[in-house]
PDB file of C-alpha atoms in Angstrom:
ATOM      1  CA  MET A  40      13.026 -13.900  -2.305  1.00 49.00           C
ATOM      2  CA  ALA A  41      14.115 -12.353   0.987  1.00 47.00           C
ATOM      3  CA  LEU A  42      12.608  -9.318   2.669  1.00 44.00           C
ATOM      4  CA  LYS A  43      14.359  -6.471   4.399  1.00 47.00           C
ATOM      5  CA  PRO A  44      13.940  -6.320   8.175  1.00 37.00           C
ATOM      6  CA  GLU A  45      10.684  -4.563   8.994  1.00 39.00           C
ATOM      7  CA  PRO A  46      10.873  -0.976  10.322  1.00 39.00           C
ATOM      8  CA  ALA A  47       9.648  -0.074  13.786  1.00 33.00           C
ATOM      9  CA  VAL A  48       5.916  -0.739  14.120  1.00 34.00           C
ATOM     10  CA  SER A  49       3.587   2.265  14.166  1.00 41.00           C
ATOM     11  CA  PHE A  50       0.094   2.418  15.624  1.00 36.00           C
ATOM     12  CA  GLN A  51      -1.255   1.713  12.146  1.00 47.00           C
ATOM     13  CA  SER A  52       0.583  -1.592  11.891  1.00 64.00           C
ATOM     14  CA  VAL A  53      -1.639  -4.277  10.434  1.00 70.00           C
ATOM     15  CA  GLN A  54      -0.423  -6.727  13.069  1.00 73.00           C
ATOM     16  CA  TYR A  55      -1.677  -4.472  15.874  1.00 79.00           C
ATOM     17  CA  VAL A  56      -4.966  -3.849  14.087  1.00 81.00           C
ATOM     18  CA  LEU A  57      -5.541  -7.584  13.726  1.00 79.00           C
ATOM     19  CA  ARG A  58      -4.856  -8.006  17.443  1.00 83.00           C
ATOM     20  CA  VAL A  59      -7.537  -5.423  18.199  1.00 86.00           C
ATOM     21  CA  LEU A  60     -10.038  -7.139  15.871  1.00 83.00           C
ATOM     22  CA  GLU A  61      -9.316 -10.510  17.465  1.00 85.00           C
ATOM     23  CA  THR A  62     -10.028  -9.008  20.878  1.00 88.00           C
ATOM     24  CA  ILE A  63     -13.316  -7.495  19.710  1.00 86.00           C
ATOM     25  CA  SER A  64     -14.325 -10.818  18.114  1.00 84.00           C
ATOM     26  CA  ARG A  65     -13.859 -12.681  21.388  1.00 87.00           C
ATOM     27  CA  HIS A  66     -16.403 -10.454  23.146  1.00 86.00           C
ATOM     28  CA  THR A  67     -19.685 -11.144  21.356  1.00 81.00           C
ATOM     29  CA  GLY A  68     -21.596  -8.722  23.570  1.00 84.00           C
ATOM     30  CA  GLY A  69     -19.172  -5.863  22.981  1.00 89.00           C
ATOM     31  CA  VAL A  70     -15.957  -4.776  24.656  1.00 90.00           C
ATOM     32  CA  THR A  71     -14.883  -1.382  25.977  1.00 92.00           C
ATOM     33  CA  GLU A  72     -11.847   0.551  24.824  1.00 91.00           C
ATOM     34  CA  GLU A  73     -10.304   0.113  28.271  1.00 91.00           C
ATOM     35  CA  GLN A  74     -10.675  -3.679  28.086  1.00 91.00           C
ATOM     36  CA  ILE A  75      -9.222  -3.752  24.566  1.00 91.00           C
ATOM     37  CA  ALA A  76      -6.233  -1.774  25.810  1.00 91.00           C
ATOM     38  CA  ARG A  77      -5.693  -4.225  28.693  1.00 90.00           C
ATOM     39  CA  GLU A  78      -5.918  -7.330  26.477  1.00 90.00           C
ATOM     40  CA  THR A  79      -3.788  -6.010  23.631  1.00 88.00           C
ATOM     41  CA  GLY A  80      -1.300  -3.997  25.647  1.00 88.00           C
ATOM     42  CA  LEU A  81      -1.797  -0.990  23.381  1.00 86.00           C
ATOM     43  CA  PRO A  82      -1.641   2.480  24.975  1.00 86.00           C
ATOM     44  CA  PRO A  83      -4.973   4.369  24.806  1.00 84.00           C
ATOM     45  CA  ALA A  84      -3.299   7.148  22.786  1.00 85.00           C
ATOM     46  CA  HIS A  85      -2.513   4.613  20.048  1.00 84.00           C
ATOM     47  CA  LEU A  86      -5.712   2.619  20.370  1.00 89.00           C
ATOM     48  CA  ALA A  87      -8.153   5.524  19.957  1.00 88.00           C
ATOM     49  CA  PRO A  88      -7.147   6.501  16.385  1.00 87.00           C
ATOM     50  CA  MET A  89      -6.954   2.797  15.456  1.00 86.00           C
ATOM     51  CA  LEU A  90     -10.548   2.266  16.588  1.00 89.00           C
ATOM     52  CA  ASP A  91     -11.602   5.373  14.662  1.00 89.00           C
ATOM     53  CA  MET A  92     -10.034   3.887  11.531  1.00 84.00           C
ATOM     54  CA  LEU A  93     -11.730   0.508  12.084  1.00 87.00           C
ATOM     55  CA  ARG A  94     -15.100   2.209  12.511  1.00 88.00           C
ATOM     56  CA  SER A  95     -14.658   4.357   9.393  1.00 84.00           C
ATOM     57  CA  GLU A  96     -13.784   1.240   7.376  1.00 80.00           C
ATOM     58  CA  GLY A  97     -16.748  -0.685   8.770  1.00 83.00           C
ATOM     59  CA  TYR A  98     -14.658  -3.342  10.544  1.00 83.00           C
ATOM     60  CA  ALA A  99     -15.837  -2.334  14.023  1.00 87.00           C
ATOM     61  CA  GLU A 100     -18.848  -0.493  15.405  1.00 90.00           C
ATOM     62  CA  LEU A 101     -20.223   0.763  18.700  1.00 89.00           C
ATOM     63  CA  VAL A 102     -22.812  -1.841  19.736  1.00 87.00           C
ATOM     64  CA  THR A 103     -23.650  -0.377  23.150  1.00 80.00           C
ATOM     65  CA  ASP A 104     -22.620   2.738  25.002  1.00 79.00           C
ATOM     66  CA  GLY A 105     -18.819   2.675  24.877  1.00 83.00           C
ATOM     67  CA  ALA A 106     -18.555  -0.987  23.763  1.00 91.00           C
ATOM     68  CA  TYR A 107     -17.220  -2.153  20.403  1.00 90.00           C
ATOM     69  CA  GLY A 108     -18.366  -5.078  18.275  1.00 88.00           C
ATOM     70  CA  ILE A 109     -17.482  -6.494  14.857  1.00 82.00           C
ATOM     71  CA  GLY A 110     -18.679  -4.305  11.980  1.00 83.00           C
ATOM     72  CA  ASP A 111     -20.609  -5.208   8.843  1.00 78.00           C
ATOM     73  CA  SER A 112     -17.558  -5.069   6.545  1.00 73.00           C
ATOM     74  CA  LEU A 113     -15.900  -7.908   8.458  1.00 69.00           C
ATOM     75  CA  VAL A 114     -19.110  -9.965   8.647  1.00 66.00           C
ATOM     76  CA  LEU A 115     -19.700  -9.632   4.904  1.00 60.00           C
ATOM     77  CA  LEU A 116     -16.269 -10.990   3.995  1.00 58.00           C
ATOM     78  CA  GLY A 117     -17.500 -14.560   4.430  1.00 58.00           C
ATOM     79  CA  SER A 118     -15.158 -17.309   3.238  1.00 56.00           C
ATOM     80  CA  GLY A 119     -13.738 -18.948   0.093  1.00 56.00           C
ATOM     81  CA  HIS A 120     -14.512 -17.367  -3.291  1.00 62.00           C
ATOM     82  CA  GLU A 121     -17.127 -15.092  -1.745  1.00 69.00           C
ATOM     83  CA  ARG A 122     -14.485 -13.789   0.645  1.00 66.00           C
ATOM     84  CA  GLN A 123     -12.030 -13.071  -2.168  1.00 72.00           C
ATOM     85  CA  ARG A 124     -14.699 -11.260  -4.190  1.00 78.00           C
ATOM     86  CA  ALA A 125     -15.721  -9.226  -1.145  1.00 75.00           C
ATOM     87  CA  ILE A 126     -12.098  -8.216  -0.531  1.00 76.00           C
ATOM     88  CA  GLU A 127     -11.637  -7.161  -4.157  1.00 83.00           C
ATOM     89  CA  GLU A 128     -14.857  -5.144  -4.063  1.00 83.00           C
ATOM     90  CA  LYS A 129     -13.803  -3.476  -0.803  1.00 82.00           C
ATOM     91  CA  VAL A 130     -10.381  -2.603  -2.248  1.00 87.00           C
ATOM     92  CA  GLN A 131     -11.922  -1.298  -5.479  1.00 92.00           C
ATOM     93  CA  ALA A 132     -14.373   0.904  -3.586  1.00 89.00           C
ATOM     94  CA  THR A 133     -11.505   2.300  -1.498  1.00 89.00           C
ATOM     95  CA  LEU A 134      -9.438   2.956  -4.623  1.00 94.00           C
ATOM     96  CA  THR A 135     -12.334   4.780  -6.279  1.00 95.00           C
ATOM     97  CA  GLU A 136     -12.820   7.001  -3.228  1.00 92.00           C
ATOM     98  CA  LEU A 137      -9.089   7.666  -3.068  1.00 94.00           C
ATOM     99  CA  ARG A 138      -8.957   8.516  -6.786  1.00 96.00           C
ATOM    100  CA  ASP A 139     -11.669  11.118  -6.323  1.00 96.00           C
ATOM    101  CA  SER A 140     -10.154  12.592  -3.164  1.00 95.00           C
ATOM    102  CA  VAL A 141      -6.586  12.964  -4.491  1.00 95.00           C
ATOM    103  CA  GLY A 142      -7.514  13.708  -8.112  1.00 96.00           C
ATOM    104  CA  ALA A 143      -5.221  11.050  -9.587  1.00 97.00           C
ATOM    105  CA  ALA A 144      -5.271   7.514 -10.900  1.00 97.00           C
ATOM    106  CA  VAL A 145      -4.476   5.067  -8.075  1.00 97.00           C
ATOM    107  CA  TYR A 146      -3.134   1.526  -8.093  1.00 97.00           C
ATOM    108  CA  VAL A 147      -2.499  -1.494  -5.866  1.00 95.00           C
ATOM    109  CA  SER A 148       0.596  -3.430  -6.872  1.00 95.00           C
ATOM    110  CA  ARG A 149       2.026  -6.692  -5.521  1.00 93.00           C
ATOM    111  CA  TYR A 150       5.359  -8.444  -6.011  1.00 95.00           C
ATOM    112  CA  ILE A 151       4.227 -11.944  -7.012  1.00 93.00           C
ATOM    113  CA  ASP A 152       6.548 -14.771  -8.088  1.00 93.00           C
ATOM    114  CA  GLY A 153       9.350 -12.300  -8.708  1.00 94.00           C
ATOM    115  CA  GLU A 154       7.303  -9.941 -10.861  1.00 96.00           C
ATOM    116  CA  VAL A 155       5.732  -6.486 -10.468  1.00 96.00           C
ATOM    117  CA  ARG A 156       1.994  -6.792 -10.968  1.00 95.00           C
ATOM    118  CA  ILE A 157      -0.761  -4.159 -10.859  1.00 96.00           C
ATOM    119  CA  THR A 158      -3.608  -6.088  -9.244  1.00 94.00           C
ATOM    120  CA  GLN A 159      -6.257  -3.348  -9.110  1.00 95.00           C
ATOM    121  CA  TYR A 160      -6.558   0.302 -10.111  1.00 96.00           C
ATOM    122  CA  ALA A 161      -9.035   3.152 -10.397  1.00 97.00           C
ATOM    123  CA  ASP A 162      -8.826   5.811 -13.099  1.00 97.00           C
ATOM    124  CA  GLY A 163     -11.244   8.046 -14.971  1.00 96.00           C
ATOM    125  CA  PRO A 164     -11.612  10.645 -17.746  1.00 95.00           C
ATOM    126  CA  LEU A 165     -10.062  13.346 -15.542  1.00 94.00           C
ATOM    127  CA  THR A 166      -7.591  10.988 -13.865  1.00 96.00           C
ATOM    128  CA  PRO A 167      -6.136   8.804 -16.645  1.00 95.00           C
ATOM    129  CA  LYS A 168      -3.849   5.928 -15.695  1.00 95.00           C
ATOM    130  CA  VAL A 169      -0.250   6.075 -16.813  1.00 95.00           C
ATOM    131  CA  ASN A 170       0.454   4.964 -20.380  1.00 93.00           C
ATOM    132  CA  GLU A 171       2.180   1.601 -19.830  1.00 94.00           C
ATOM    133  CA  TYR A 172       4.297   1.867 -22.970  1.00 94.00           C
ATOM    134  CA  VAL A 173       6.826  -0.445 -21.298  1.00 95.00           C
ATOM    135  CA  ASP A 174       5.463  -3.304 -19.195  1.00 95.00           C
ATOM    136  CA  PHE A 175       5.841  -2.428 -15.489  1.00 95.00           C
ATOM    137  CA  ARG A 176       7.511  -5.813 -14.975  1.00 94.00           C
ATOM    138  CA  PHE A 177      10.516  -4.481 -16.895  1.00 96.00           C
ATOM    139  CA  ALA A 178      10.595  -1.015 -15.333  1.00 97.00           C
ATOM    140  CA  ALA A 179      10.874  -1.569 -11.578  1.00 97.00           C
ATOM    141  CA  HIS A 180      14.041   0.540 -11.411  1.00 97.00           C
ATOM    142  CA  ALA A 181      12.270   3.541 -12.945  1.00 97.00           C
ATOM    143  CA  SER A 182       8.668   3.515 -11.689  1.00 97.00           C
ATOM    144  CA  ALA A 183       7.466   4.569  -8.240  1.00 97.00           C
ATOM    145  CA  VAL A 184       5.584   1.267  -8.002  1.00 97.00           C
ATOM    146  CA  GLY A 185       8.668  -0.784  -8.847  1.00 97.00           C
ATOM    147  CA  LYS A 186      11.042   1.143  -6.598  1.00 97.00           C
ATOM    148  CA  CYS A 187       8.620   0.916  -3.682  1.00 96.00           C
ATOM    149  CA  LEU A 188       8.426  -2.855  -4.106  1.00 96.00           C
ATOM    150  CA  LEU A 189      12.210  -3.156  -4.457  1.00 96.00           C
ATOM    151  CA  THR A 190      12.739  -1.246  -1.200  1.00 95.00           C
ATOM    152  CA  GLN A 191      10.969  -4.120   0.547  1.00 93.00           C
ATOM    153  CA  LEU A 192      13.411  -6.723  -0.815  1.00 94.00           C
ATOM    154  CA  ASP A 193      16.916  -7.356   0.466  1.00 93.00           C
ATOM    155  CA  ARG A 194      19.918  -6.921  -1.839  1.00 94.00           C
ATOM    156  CA  ASP A 195      19.837 -10.514  -3.038  1.00 95.00           C
ATOM    157  CA  GLY A 196      16.173 -10.155  -3.933  1.00 95.00           C
ATOM    158  CA  ARG A 197      16.880  -6.921  -5.816  1.00 96.00           C
ATOM    159  CA  ARG A 198      19.841  -8.413  -7.675  1.00 96.00           C
ATOM    160  CA  ASP A 199      17.742 -11.408  -8.636  1.00 96.00           C
ATOM    161  CA  HIS A 200      15.089  -9.095 -10.058  1.00 97.00           C
ATOM    162  CA  LEU A 201      17.577  -6.975 -11.998  1.00 96.00           C
ATOM    163  CA  SER A 202      19.333 -10.071 -13.333  1.00 96.00           C
ATOM    164  CA  ARG A 203      16.057 -10.919 -15.059  1.00 96.00           C
ATOM    165  CA  HIS A 204      15.009  -7.353 -15.939  1.00 96.00           C
ATOM    166  CA  LYS A 205      18.031  -5.307 -16.928  1.00 94.00           C
ATOM    167  CA  ILE A 206      18.253  -1.634 -16.035  1.00 96.00           C
ATOM    168  CA  THR A 207      17.220   0.374 -19.089  1.00 96.00           C
ATOM    169  CA  ARG A 208      17.139   4.120 -19.710  1.00 97.00           C
ATOM    170  CA  PHE A 209      13.591   5.320 -20.449  1.00 97.00           C
ATOM    171  CA  THR A 210      14.095   9.073 -19.989  1.00 97.00           C
ATOM    172  CA  SER A 211      16.979  11.385 -19.167  1.00 97.00           C
ATOM    173  CA  ARG A 212      15.994  11.059 -15.480  1.00 97.00           C
ATOM    174  CA  THR A 213      16.107   7.251 -15.304  1.00 98.00           C
ATOM    175  CA  ILE A 214      18.706   5.859 -12.888  1.00 97.00           C
ATOM    176  CA  THR A 215      20.855   3.417 -14.846  1.00 96.00           C
ATOM    177  CA  SER A 216      23.481   2.627 -12.192  1.00 96.00           C
ATOM    178  CA  GLU A 217      22.673  -0.363  -9.976  1.00 96.00           C
ATOM    179  CA  GLN A 218      24.910   1.028  -7.247  1.00 96.00           C
ATOM    180  CA  LEU A 219      23.125   4.405  -7.260  1.00 97.00           C
ATOM    181  CA  LEU A 220      19.725   2.718  -7.400  1.00 97.00           C
ATOM    182  CA  PHE A 221      20.496   0.506  -4.408  1.00 96.00           C
ATOM    183  CA  SER A 222      21.873   3.485  -2.498  1.00 96.00           C
ATOM    184  CA  LYS A 223      18.641   5.411  -3.037  1.00 95.00           C
ATOM    185  CA  LEU A 224      16.522   2.406  -2.093  1.00 96.00           C
ATOM    186  CA  ASP A 225      18.539   1.854   1.099  1.00 95.00           C
ATOM    187  CA  SER A 226      18.187   5.496   2.115  1.00 95.00           C
ATOM    188  CA  GLN A 227      14.430   5.620   1.434  1.00 93.00           C
ATOM    189  CA  PRO A 228      12.603   6.193   4.767  1.00 89.00           C
ATOM    190  CA  ALA A 229       9.824   3.630   5.268  1.00 80.00           C
ATOM    191  CA  THR A 230       7.282   6.352   6.086  1.00 81.00           C
ATOM    192  CA  VAL A 231       8.104   8.627   3.120  1.00 89.00           C
ATOM    193  CA  PRO A 232       6.440   8.035  -0.286  1.00 94.00           C
ATOM    194  CA  VAL A 233       8.676   6.838  -3.126  1.00 95.00           C
ATOM    195  CA  LEU A 234       8.542   9.266  -6.063  1.00 95.00           C
ATOM    196  CA  ASP A 235       8.972   8.922  -9.820  1.00 96.00           C
ATOM    197  CA  LEU A 236       9.580  12.337 -11.364  1.00 97.00           C
ATOM    198  CA  GLN A 237       9.455  11.510 -15.080  1.00 97.00           C
ATOM    199  CA  GLU A 238      11.860   8.588 -14.671  1.00 97.00           C
ATOM    200  CA  TYR A 239       9.520   6.082 -16.324  1.00 97.00           C
ATOM    201  CA  ALA A 240       7.674   8.365 -18.739  1.00 96.00           C
ATOM    202  CA  VAL A 241       8.130  11.982 -19.786  1.00 96.00           C
ATOM    203  CA  GLY A 242       5.068  13.958 -18.739  1.00 96.00           C
ATOM    204  CA  THR A 243       4.096  11.759 -15.789  1.00 97.00           C
ATOM    205  CA  VAL A 244       4.894  11.892 -12.056  1.00 97.00           C
ATOM    206  CA  CYS A 245       4.058   9.147  -9.586  1.00 97.00           C
ATOM    207  CA  ALA A 246       4.222   8.271  -5.899  1.00 97.00           C
ATOM    208  CA  ALA A 247       3.974   4.978  -4.013  1.00 96.00           C
ATOM    209  CA  VAL A 248       3.846   3.831  -0.381  1.00 94.00           C
ATOM    210  CA  PRO A 249       4.377   0.304   1.004  1.00 91.00           C
ATOM    211  CA  LEU A 250       1.479  -1.943   1.926  1.00 87.00           C
ATOM    212  CA  THR A 251       2.742  -4.066   4.797  1.00 72.00           C
ATOM    213  CA  ALA A 252       0.548  -7.157   5.070  1.00 62.00           C
ATOM    214  CA  GLY A 253       2.434 -10.048   6.643  1.00 60.00           C
ATOM    215  CA  ALA A 254       5.146 -11.427   4.362  1.00 64.00           C
ATOM    216  CA  ALA A 255       3.499 -10.041   1.213  1.00 76.00           C
ATOM    217  CA  VAL A 256       5.251  -7.243  -0.680  1.00 87.00           C
ATOM    218  CA  GLY A 257       2.901  -4.614  -2.034  1.00 91.00           C
ATOM    219  CA  CYS A 258       2.315  -0.914  -2.504  1.00 93.00           C
ATOM    220  CA  LEU A 259      -0.343   1.717  -3.032  1.00 95.00           C
ATOM    221  CA  ALA A 260       0.483   4.207  -5.800  1.00 97.00           C
ATOM    222  CA  LEU A 261      -0.804   7.149  -7.807  1.00 97.00           C
ATOM    223  CA  SER A 262       0.075   8.865 -11.062  1.00 98.00           C
ATOM    224  CA  MET A 263      -0.721  12.265 -12.531  1.00 97.00           C
ATOM    225  CA  PRO A 264       0.352  14.434 -15.477  1.00 96.00           C
ATOM    226  CA  VAL A 265       3.468  16.505 -14.837  1.00 96.00           C
ATOM    227  CA  GLU A 266       1.446  19.736 -15.041  1.00 96.00           C
ATOM    228  CA  HIS A 267      -0.133  18.674 -11.744  1.00 96.00           C
ATOM    229  CA  ALA A 268       3.235  17.985 -10.095  1.00 95.00           C
ATOM    230  CA  HIS A 269       2.623  20.800  -7.609  1.00 96.00           C
ATOM    231  CA  ARG A 270      -0.091  18.562  -6.082  1.00 96.00           C
ATOM    232  CA  LEU A 271       2.095  15.462  -5.882  1.00 96.00           C
ATOM    233  CA  ARG A 272       3.325  15.924  -2.322  1.00 93.00           C
ATOM    234  CA  SER A 273      -0.118  16.517  -0.799  1.00 94.00           C
ATOM    235  CA  ALA A 274      -1.578  13.643  -2.851  1.00 95.00           C
ATOM    236  CA  ALA A 275       1.251  11.357  -1.720  1.00 94.00           C
ATOM    237  CA  ASP A 276       0.581  12.276   1.914  1.00 92.00           C
ATOM    238  CA  ALA A 277      -3.087  11.321   1.431  1.00 92.00           C
ATOM    239  CA  LEU A 278      -1.908   8.075  -0.142  1.00 92.00           C
ATOM    240  CA  ASN A 279       0.209   7.384   2.931  1.00 89.00           C
ATOM    241  CA  ARG A 280      -2.765   7.880   5.236  1.00 86.00           C
ATOM    242  CA  SER A 281      -4.754   5.329   3.221  1.00 85.00           C
ATOM    243  CA  ALA A 282      -2.072   2.642   3.321  1.00 83.00           C
ATOM    244  CA  ALA A 283      -3.041   1.070   6.674  1.00 77.00           C
ATOM    245  CA  PRO A 284      -6.755   0.584   5.837  1.00 78.00           C
ATOM    246  CA  MET A 285      -5.816  -0.773   2.401  1.00 82.00           C
ATOM    247  CA  ALA A 286      -3.265  -3.203   3.871  1.00 77.00           C
ATOM    248  CA  LEU A 287      -5.882  -4.339   6.378  1.00 76.00           C
ATOM    249  CA  SER A 288      -8.398  -5.024   3.584  1.00 73.00           C
ATOM    250  CA  LEU A 289      -5.829  -7.123   1.718  1.00 73.00           C
ATOM    251  CA  THR A 290      -4.881  -9.035   4.868  1.00 70.00           C
ATOM    252  CA  LEU A 291      -8.417  -9.896   5.970  1.00 64.00           C
TER     253      LEU A 291
END
């Protein structure tokens, strides 16, 4: 599987965040924002919101006046099986908060061994998850989750996937032309949520944004009944804002 070239890095890039955390870790007595900027090469205008995000997620904290240290969330990750369980719990807690804030079922999906897999999700009585009447593994061309994952593959990777999971019409809105599908995937801006407007299932709309964590291919997604479609854009924007902290949790 080959990946598309990565888009230009934003201040929320996981790679830059990890660089900041590494810098904080080296200074056991705390390190100022100015020193972090010097050691990482990040402009203060980009560093300030990144530090705010790290503090809100519990990965960094102010240990003395103006000096940052490692936060409890990072300390509690531990190692081995305990680390994996801590990561899953952190992701699940974030998904639950996101579900409540956007009023929709939310999902984390990964592209693993050539297959679309939902690894974690949060739903509820008022935010039911989408009815998976066709396994998501066979519906990448139609679902927001699948299309978002496919955008992160190169053409050979996409063709390999579709050679194993043929394009099938699920609704009148489903794209059934490989050429048209690839054209839409190629023109999808990296910072704009991928949408599914009743392409997978009549009565359901979805949105997904990439989770860039090293070489892994993943996405953060939501679904809601079509009668709430007027909220889709604002919910998708909130999803986008949560992508960097979620990617960081999965990377750590």
